[in-house]
Coordinates of C-alpha atoms in Angstrom, one line a residue:
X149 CA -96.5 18.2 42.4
X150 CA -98.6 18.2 39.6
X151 CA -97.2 15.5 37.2
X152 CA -94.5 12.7 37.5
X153 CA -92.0 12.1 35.2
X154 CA -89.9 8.7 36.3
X155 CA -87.5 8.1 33.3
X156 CA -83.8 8.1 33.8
X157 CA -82.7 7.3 29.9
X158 CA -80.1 5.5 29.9
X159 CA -79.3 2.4 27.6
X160 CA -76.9 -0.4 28.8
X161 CA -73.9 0.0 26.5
X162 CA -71.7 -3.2 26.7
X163 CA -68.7 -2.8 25.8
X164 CA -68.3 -5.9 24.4
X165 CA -70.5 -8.5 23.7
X166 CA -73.1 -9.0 26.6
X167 CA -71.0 -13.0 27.3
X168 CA -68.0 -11.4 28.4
X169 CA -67.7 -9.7 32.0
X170 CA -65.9 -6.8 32.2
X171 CA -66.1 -6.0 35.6
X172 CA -64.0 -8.9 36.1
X173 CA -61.7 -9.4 33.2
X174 CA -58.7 -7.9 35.0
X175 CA -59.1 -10.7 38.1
X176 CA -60.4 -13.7 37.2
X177 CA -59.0 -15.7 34.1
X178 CA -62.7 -17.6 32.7
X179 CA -62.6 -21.1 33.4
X180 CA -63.0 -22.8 29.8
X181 CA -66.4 -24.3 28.6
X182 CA -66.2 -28.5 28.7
X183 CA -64.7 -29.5 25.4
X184 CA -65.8 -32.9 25.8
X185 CA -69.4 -31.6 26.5
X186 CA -69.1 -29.9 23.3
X187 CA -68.0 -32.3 21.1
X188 CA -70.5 -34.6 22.0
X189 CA -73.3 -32.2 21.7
X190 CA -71.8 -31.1 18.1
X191 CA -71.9 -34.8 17.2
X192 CA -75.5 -35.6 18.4
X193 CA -76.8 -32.4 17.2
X194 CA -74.8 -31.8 13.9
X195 CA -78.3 -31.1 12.1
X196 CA -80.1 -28.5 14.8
X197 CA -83.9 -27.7 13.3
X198 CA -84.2 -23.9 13.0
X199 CA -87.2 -21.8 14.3
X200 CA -88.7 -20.1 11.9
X201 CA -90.1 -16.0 12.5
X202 CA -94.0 -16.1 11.2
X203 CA -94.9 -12.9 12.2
X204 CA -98.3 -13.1 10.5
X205 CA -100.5 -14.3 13.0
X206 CA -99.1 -11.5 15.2
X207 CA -100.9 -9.5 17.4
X208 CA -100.1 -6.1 16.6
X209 CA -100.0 -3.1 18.7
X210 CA -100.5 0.8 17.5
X211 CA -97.8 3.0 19.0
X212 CA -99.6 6.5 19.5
X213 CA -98.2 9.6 17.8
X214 CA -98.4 11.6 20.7
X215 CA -97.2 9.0 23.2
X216 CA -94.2 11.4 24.9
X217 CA -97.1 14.5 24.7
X218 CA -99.6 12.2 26.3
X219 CA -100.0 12.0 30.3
X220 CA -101.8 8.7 31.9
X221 CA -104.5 9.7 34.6
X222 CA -103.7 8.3 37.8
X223 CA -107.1 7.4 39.2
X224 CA -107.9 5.0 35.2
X225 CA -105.1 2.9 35.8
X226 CA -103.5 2.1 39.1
X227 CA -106.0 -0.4 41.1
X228 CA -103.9 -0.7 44.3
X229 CA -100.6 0.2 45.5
X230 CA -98.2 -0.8 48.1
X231 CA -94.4 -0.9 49.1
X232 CA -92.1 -3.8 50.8
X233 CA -89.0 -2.0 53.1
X234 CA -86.2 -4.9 52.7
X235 CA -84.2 -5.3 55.5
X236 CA -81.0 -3.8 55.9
X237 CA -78.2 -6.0 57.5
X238 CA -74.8 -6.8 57.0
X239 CA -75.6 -10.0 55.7
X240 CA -77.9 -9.0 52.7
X241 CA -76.5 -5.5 51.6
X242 CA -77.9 -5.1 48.0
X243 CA -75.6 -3.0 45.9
X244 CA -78.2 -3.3 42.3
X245 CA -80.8 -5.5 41.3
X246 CA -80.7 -7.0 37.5
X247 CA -84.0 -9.7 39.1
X248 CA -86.5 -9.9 41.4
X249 CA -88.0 -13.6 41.3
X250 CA -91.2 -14.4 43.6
X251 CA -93.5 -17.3 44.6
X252 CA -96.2 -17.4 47.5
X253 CA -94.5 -17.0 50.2
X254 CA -90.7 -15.3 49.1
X255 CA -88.8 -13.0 47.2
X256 CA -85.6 -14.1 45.3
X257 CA -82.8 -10.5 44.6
X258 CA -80.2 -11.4 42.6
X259 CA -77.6 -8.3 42.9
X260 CA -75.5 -9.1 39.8
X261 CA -73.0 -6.2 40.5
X262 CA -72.2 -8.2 44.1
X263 CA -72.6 -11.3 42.4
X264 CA -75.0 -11.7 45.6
X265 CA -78.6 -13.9 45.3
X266 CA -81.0 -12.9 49.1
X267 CA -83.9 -15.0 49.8
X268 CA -86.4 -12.4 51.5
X269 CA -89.9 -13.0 52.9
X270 CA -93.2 -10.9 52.0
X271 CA -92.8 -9.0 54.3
X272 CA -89.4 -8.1 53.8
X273 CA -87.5 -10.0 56.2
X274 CA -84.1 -11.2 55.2
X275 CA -84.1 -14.7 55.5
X276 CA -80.8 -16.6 54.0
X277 CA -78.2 -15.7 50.9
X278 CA -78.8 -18.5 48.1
X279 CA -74.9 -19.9 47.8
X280 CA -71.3 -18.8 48.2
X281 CA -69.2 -16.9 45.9
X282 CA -65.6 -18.8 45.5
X283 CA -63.8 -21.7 43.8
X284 CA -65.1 -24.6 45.6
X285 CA -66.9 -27.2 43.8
X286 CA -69.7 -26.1 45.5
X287 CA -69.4 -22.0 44.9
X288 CA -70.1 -19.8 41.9
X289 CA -67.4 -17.3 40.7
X290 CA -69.9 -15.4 39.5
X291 CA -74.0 -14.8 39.8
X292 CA -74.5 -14.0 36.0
X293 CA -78.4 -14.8 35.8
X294 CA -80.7 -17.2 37.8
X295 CA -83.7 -19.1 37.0
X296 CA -86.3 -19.9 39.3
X297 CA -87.9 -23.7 39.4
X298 CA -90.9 -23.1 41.7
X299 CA -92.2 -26.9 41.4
X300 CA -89.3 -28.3 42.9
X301 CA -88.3 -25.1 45.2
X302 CA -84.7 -24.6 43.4
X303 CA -83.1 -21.9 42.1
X304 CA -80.7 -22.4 39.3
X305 CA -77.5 -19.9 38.7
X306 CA -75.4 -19.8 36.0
X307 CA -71.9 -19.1 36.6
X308 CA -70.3 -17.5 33.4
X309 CA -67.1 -17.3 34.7
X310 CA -66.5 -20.6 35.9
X311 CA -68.6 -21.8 32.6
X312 CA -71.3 -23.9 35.0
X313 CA -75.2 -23.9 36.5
X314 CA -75.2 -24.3 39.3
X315 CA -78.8 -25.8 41.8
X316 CA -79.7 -25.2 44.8
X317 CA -82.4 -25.2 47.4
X318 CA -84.3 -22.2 48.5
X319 CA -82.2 -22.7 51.9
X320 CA -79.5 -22.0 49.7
X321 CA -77.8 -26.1 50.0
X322 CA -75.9 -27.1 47.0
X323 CA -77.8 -29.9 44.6
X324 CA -75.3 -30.1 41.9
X325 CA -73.9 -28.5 38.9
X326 CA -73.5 -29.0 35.2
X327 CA -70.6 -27.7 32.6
X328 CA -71.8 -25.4 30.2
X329 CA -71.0 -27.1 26.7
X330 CA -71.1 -23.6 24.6
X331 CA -71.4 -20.1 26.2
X332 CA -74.8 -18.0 26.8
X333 CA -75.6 -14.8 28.9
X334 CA -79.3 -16.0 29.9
X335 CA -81.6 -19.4 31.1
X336 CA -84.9 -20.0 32.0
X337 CA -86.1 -23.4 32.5
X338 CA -89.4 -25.3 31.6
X339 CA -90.3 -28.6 32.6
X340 CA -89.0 -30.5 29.5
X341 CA -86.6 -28.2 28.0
X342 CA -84.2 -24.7 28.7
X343 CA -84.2 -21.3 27.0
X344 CA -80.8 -19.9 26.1
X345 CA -79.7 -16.5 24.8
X346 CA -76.5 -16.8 22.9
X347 CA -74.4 -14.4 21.6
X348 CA -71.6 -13.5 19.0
X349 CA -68.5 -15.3 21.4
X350 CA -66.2 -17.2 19.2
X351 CA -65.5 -20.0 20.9
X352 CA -69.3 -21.1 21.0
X353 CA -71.1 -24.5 19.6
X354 CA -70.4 -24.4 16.1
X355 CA -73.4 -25.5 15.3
X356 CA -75.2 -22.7 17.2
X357 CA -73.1 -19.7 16.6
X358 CA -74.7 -17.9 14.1
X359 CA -78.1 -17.4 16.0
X360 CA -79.0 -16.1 19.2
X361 CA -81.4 -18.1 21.1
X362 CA -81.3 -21.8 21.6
X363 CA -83.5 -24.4 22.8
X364 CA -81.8 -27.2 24.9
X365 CA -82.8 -30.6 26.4
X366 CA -82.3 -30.3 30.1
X367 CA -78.6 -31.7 29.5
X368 CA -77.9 -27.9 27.6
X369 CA -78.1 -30.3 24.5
X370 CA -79.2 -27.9 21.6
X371 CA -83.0 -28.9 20.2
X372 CA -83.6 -26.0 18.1
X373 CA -82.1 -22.6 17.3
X374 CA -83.5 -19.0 16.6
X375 CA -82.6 -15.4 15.5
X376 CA -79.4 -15.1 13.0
X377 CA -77.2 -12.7 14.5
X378 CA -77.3 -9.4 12.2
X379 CA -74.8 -7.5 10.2
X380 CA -75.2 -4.4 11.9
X381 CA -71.7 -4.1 14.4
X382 CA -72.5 -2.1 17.4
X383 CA -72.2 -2.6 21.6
X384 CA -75.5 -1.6 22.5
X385 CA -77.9 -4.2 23.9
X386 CA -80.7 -4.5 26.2
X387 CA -81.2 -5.9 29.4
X388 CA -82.8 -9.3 30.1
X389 CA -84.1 -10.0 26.4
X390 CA -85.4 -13.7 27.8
X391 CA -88.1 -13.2 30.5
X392 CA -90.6 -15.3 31.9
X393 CA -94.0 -13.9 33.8
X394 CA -95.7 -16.8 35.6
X395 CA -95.0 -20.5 33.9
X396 CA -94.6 -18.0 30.4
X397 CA -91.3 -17.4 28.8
X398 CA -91.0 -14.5 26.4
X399 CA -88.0 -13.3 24.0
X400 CA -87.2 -9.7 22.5
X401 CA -84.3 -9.5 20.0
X402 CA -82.3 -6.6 20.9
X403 CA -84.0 -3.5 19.2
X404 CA -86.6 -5.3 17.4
X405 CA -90.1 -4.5 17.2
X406 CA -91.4 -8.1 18.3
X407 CA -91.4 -10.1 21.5
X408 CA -92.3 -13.5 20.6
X409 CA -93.9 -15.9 23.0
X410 CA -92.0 -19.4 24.0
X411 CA -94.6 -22.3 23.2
X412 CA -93.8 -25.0 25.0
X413 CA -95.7 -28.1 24.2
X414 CA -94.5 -27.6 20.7
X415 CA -91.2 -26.4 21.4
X416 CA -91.2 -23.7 19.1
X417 CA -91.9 -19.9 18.8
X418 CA -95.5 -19.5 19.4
X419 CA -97.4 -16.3 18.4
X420 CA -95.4 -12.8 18.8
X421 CA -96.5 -9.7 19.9
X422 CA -95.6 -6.9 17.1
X423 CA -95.2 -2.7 18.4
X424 CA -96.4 -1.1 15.2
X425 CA -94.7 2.3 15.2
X426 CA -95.5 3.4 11.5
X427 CA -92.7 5.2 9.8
X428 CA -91.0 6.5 13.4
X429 CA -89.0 3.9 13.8
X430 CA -86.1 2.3 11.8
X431 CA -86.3 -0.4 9.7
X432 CA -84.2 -3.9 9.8
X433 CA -82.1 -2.5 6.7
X434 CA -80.9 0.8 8.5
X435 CA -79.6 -1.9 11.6
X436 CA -77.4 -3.9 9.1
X437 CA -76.2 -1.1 8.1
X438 CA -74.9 -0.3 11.3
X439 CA -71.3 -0.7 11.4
X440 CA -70.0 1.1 15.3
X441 CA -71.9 2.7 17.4
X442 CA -71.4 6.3 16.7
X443 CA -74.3 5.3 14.0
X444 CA -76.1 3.6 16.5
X445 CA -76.6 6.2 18.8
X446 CA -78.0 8.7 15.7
X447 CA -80.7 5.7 15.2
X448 CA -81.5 6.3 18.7
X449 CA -81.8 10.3 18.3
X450 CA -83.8 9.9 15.4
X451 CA -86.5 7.4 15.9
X452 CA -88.9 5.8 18.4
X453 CA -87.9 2.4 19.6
X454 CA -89.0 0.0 21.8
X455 CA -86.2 0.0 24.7
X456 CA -86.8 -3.9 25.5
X457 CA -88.2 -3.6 28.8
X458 CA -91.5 -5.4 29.2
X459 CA -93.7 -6.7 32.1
X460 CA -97.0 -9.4 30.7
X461 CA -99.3 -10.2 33.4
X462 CA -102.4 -12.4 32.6
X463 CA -104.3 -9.1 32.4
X464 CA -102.5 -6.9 31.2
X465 CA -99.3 -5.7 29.1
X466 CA -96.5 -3.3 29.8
X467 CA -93.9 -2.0 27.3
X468 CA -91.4 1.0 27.7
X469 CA -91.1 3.8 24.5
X470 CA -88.0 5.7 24.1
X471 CA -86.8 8.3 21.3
X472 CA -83.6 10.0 22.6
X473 CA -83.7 11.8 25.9
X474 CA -87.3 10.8 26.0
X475 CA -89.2 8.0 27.7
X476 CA -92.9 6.6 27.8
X477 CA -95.0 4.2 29.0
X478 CA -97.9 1.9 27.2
X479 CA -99.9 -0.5 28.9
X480 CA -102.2 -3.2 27.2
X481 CA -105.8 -4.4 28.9
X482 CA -105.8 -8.0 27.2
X483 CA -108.9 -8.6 27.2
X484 CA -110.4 -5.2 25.7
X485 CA -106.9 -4.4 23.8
X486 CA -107.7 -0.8 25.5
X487 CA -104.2 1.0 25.8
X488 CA -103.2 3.9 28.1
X489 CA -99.7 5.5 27.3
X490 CA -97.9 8.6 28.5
X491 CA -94.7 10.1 29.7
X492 CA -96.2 11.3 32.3
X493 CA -99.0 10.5 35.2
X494 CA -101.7 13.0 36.6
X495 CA -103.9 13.2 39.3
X496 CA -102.4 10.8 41.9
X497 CA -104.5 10.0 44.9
X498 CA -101.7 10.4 47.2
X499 CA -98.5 12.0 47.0
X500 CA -97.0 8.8 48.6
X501 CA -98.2 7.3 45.5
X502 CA -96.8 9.8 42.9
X503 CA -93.6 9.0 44.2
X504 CA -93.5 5.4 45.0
X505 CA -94.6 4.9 41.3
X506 CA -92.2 4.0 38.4
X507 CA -92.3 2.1 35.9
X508 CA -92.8 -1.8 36.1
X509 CA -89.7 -4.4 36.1
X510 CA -91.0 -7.8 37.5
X511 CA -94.3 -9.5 37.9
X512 CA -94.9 -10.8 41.0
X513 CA -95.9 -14.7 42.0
X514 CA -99.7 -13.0 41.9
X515 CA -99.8 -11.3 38.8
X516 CA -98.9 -7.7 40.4
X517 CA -96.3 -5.5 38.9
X518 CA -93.2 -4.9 40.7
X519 CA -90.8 -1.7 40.5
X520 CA -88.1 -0.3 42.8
X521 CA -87.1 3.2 44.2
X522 CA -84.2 3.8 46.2
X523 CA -84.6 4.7 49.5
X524 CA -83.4 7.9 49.3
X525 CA -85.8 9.2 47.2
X526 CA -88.7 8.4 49.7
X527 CA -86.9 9.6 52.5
X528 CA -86.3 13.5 50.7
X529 CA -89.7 13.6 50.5
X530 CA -90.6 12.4 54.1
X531 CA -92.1 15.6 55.7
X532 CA -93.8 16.6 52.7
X533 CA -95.7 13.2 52.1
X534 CA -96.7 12.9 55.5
X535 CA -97.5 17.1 55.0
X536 CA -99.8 16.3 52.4
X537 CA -101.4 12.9 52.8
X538 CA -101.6 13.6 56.6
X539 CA -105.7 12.5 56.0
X540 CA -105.1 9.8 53.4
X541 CA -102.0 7.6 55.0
X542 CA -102.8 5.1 57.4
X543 CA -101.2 5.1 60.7
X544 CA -99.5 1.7 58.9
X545 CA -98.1 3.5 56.3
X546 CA -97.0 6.3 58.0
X547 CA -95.1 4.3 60.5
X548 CA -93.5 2.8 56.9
X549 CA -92.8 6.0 55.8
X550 CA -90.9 7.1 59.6
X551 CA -89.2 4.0 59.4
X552 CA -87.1 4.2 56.0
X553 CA -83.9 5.8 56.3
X554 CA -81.9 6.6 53.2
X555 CA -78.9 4.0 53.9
X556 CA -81.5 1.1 53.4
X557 CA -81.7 -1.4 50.6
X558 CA -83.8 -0.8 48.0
X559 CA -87.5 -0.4 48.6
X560 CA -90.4 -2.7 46.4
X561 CA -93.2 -1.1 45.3
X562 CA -95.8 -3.6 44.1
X563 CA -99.3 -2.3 42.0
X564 CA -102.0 -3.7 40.3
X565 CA -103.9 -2.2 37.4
X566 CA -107.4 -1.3 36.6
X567 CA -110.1 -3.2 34.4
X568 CA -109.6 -0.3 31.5

């Protein structure tokens, strides 16, 4: 195994706009969002300030050239590497994970295609399920997206289809709930206000339904509104635009070069981060011209594009390059604005580590990358890891690797990078 080569390149195509869920439209009739909410919030927020996009204090990054030629060496950039079995059960089978949330001492899976939220501990242990799918005034209908709020050890769910967050404690106890008073697909929560992505449903806040993200009071009163919706008409999107990496929140618009940074003491955008791709990419024109997503699709055959997947630890940057049935990775050292980009890696220490690697998805509670593999794939290659790192694997990790069977849940791999 010479090189590894981890992308599966396959965009989330909605059909429909990302607010609607499909998977349930033939089952569940949406409850409808609290008219009385929205009227009021209409009325007190009839003039909502708009957020300008000042993109000239940005802090621009080069995309190499030769970024899908170009292979990463192992041994420059990985620091340390390690990997978390979850426990398998009947009470915490995880069909896909959209989020992996983290503090000290747990991890938080939210398995949006089971509508399913696990509490876990470090070490894998399953410890409790985080609510109760149903109709109860208590219950969610459905685990859209959660937010953690590590200060006060709740996690906060938001219910699309019954139009509702919903708190509760890490024990999983219902605190309360609040009506949504306009739709959105996505929350994070600060300490004085909330992050929303929006989207193009009709039967939004007037007053917010030409722009995609909005800044609420902790009521879901709109403060502030950002990113007109373009004129370009296609279903493709991209998963999780709104992230946060520690106490940081972070926004991509779908298919844009820029990922702008959430500044909270002013309540505002603060400085973005721009992925300069020279003439290989398309411009903002060529996406308004967009009109269905046959023409889409021969944007994405003809140019490089960021894919919208990006991990920002205090040290360093991630960011994921695609151009059709091609993928590659580009990390950032912040402090020497060093980057290292490839499709491919080279010259693993281990084998165990060639395969456990992929790229990054989640940061963890101490600034460590997370990624998952399936269980499967680990346990094809059993005999020849432990063949080939017989000298290099601790007895630890080889009991690990004896231990994972291919029906598990999903494996964690967690890494660190180097000083580069």
């Amino acid at each position: 195994m010479k090189y590894i080569n981890y992308f599966s390149l396959t965009l989330l195509l909605c059909l429909g706009v990302l607010l609607l869920d499909c998977k349930n439209s033939n089952k569940i009739k949406p409850a409808p969002v609290n008219n009385e909410k929205q009227k009021k919030s209409n009325k007190i927020n009839s003039d909502i300030k708009i957020l300008h996009q000042n993109i000239n204090m940005s802090e621009v990054i080069q995309v190499p050239d030769d970024i899908f030629e170009n292979k990463i060496d192992f041994t420059q950039i990985i620091d340390d590497i390690d990997f978390t079995i979850l426990e398998t059960n009947n009470e915490c089978i995880i069909g896909s994970i959209n989020k992996i949330l983290s503090d000290s001492n747990y991890y938080f899976i939210h398995d949006k295609e089971n509508d399913n939220i696990f509490r876990f501990s470090q070490d894998g242990m399953f410890i409790n399920k985080i609510g109760t799918k149903g109709y109860g005034p208590k219950e969610y209908i459905e685990a859209w997206d959660i937010s953690l709020d590590i200060k006060n050890n709740v996690i906060i769910v938001l219910d699309l289809m019954g139009r509702k967050i919903i708190r509760y404690t890490y024990n999983g106890d219902f605190i309360n709930k609040s009506d949504m008073p306009f739709l959105y697909s996505q929350l994070e929560c600060l300490d004085s206000f909330i992050i929303l992505k929006t989207g193009n449903a009709t039967n939004i806040d007037r007053s917010i339904a030409s722009f995609q993200l909005v800044f609420s009071e902790l009521n879901q009163s709109p403060i502030a509104k950002a990113f007109p919706i373009r004129k370009g008409t296609y279903s493709y999107t991209t998963e999780n635009p709104l992230r946060k990496f520690g106490s940081k929140v972070y926004y991509h618009n779908p298919f844009s070069n820029t990922i702008w940074n959430i500044n909270e003491k002013e309540k505002s955008l603060g400085i973005p981060i721009q992925l300069d791709f020279g003439k290989k990419t398309w411009s903002s024109d060529d996406l308004e011209l967009v009109s269905n997503d046959t023409q889409f699709r021969k944007l994405l055959e003809k140019y490089y594009y960021f894919s919208g997947n990006y991990v920002f630890s205090s040290t360093h940057k991630f960011f994921e390059i695609r151009k059709k049935n091609k993928g590659a990775m580009l990390f950032q050292n912040n402090k020497s604005k060093k980057i290292l980009y490839g499709s491919s890696f080279v010259n693993s220490e281990k084998q165990l580590y060639s395969i456990l690697f992929s790229n990054p998805r989640w940061l963890r509670f101490d600034d460590k990358f997370i990624t998952i593999k399936q269980p499967y794939e680990i346990a094809q290659w059993k005999e020849y890891i432990l063949k080939n790192d017989i000298d290099k694997l601790t007895q630890f990790e080889k009991d690990k690797i004896n231990s994972i069977n291919a029906e598990n849940n999903p494996i964690l791999v967690i890494f660190s990078l180097r000083d580069f």
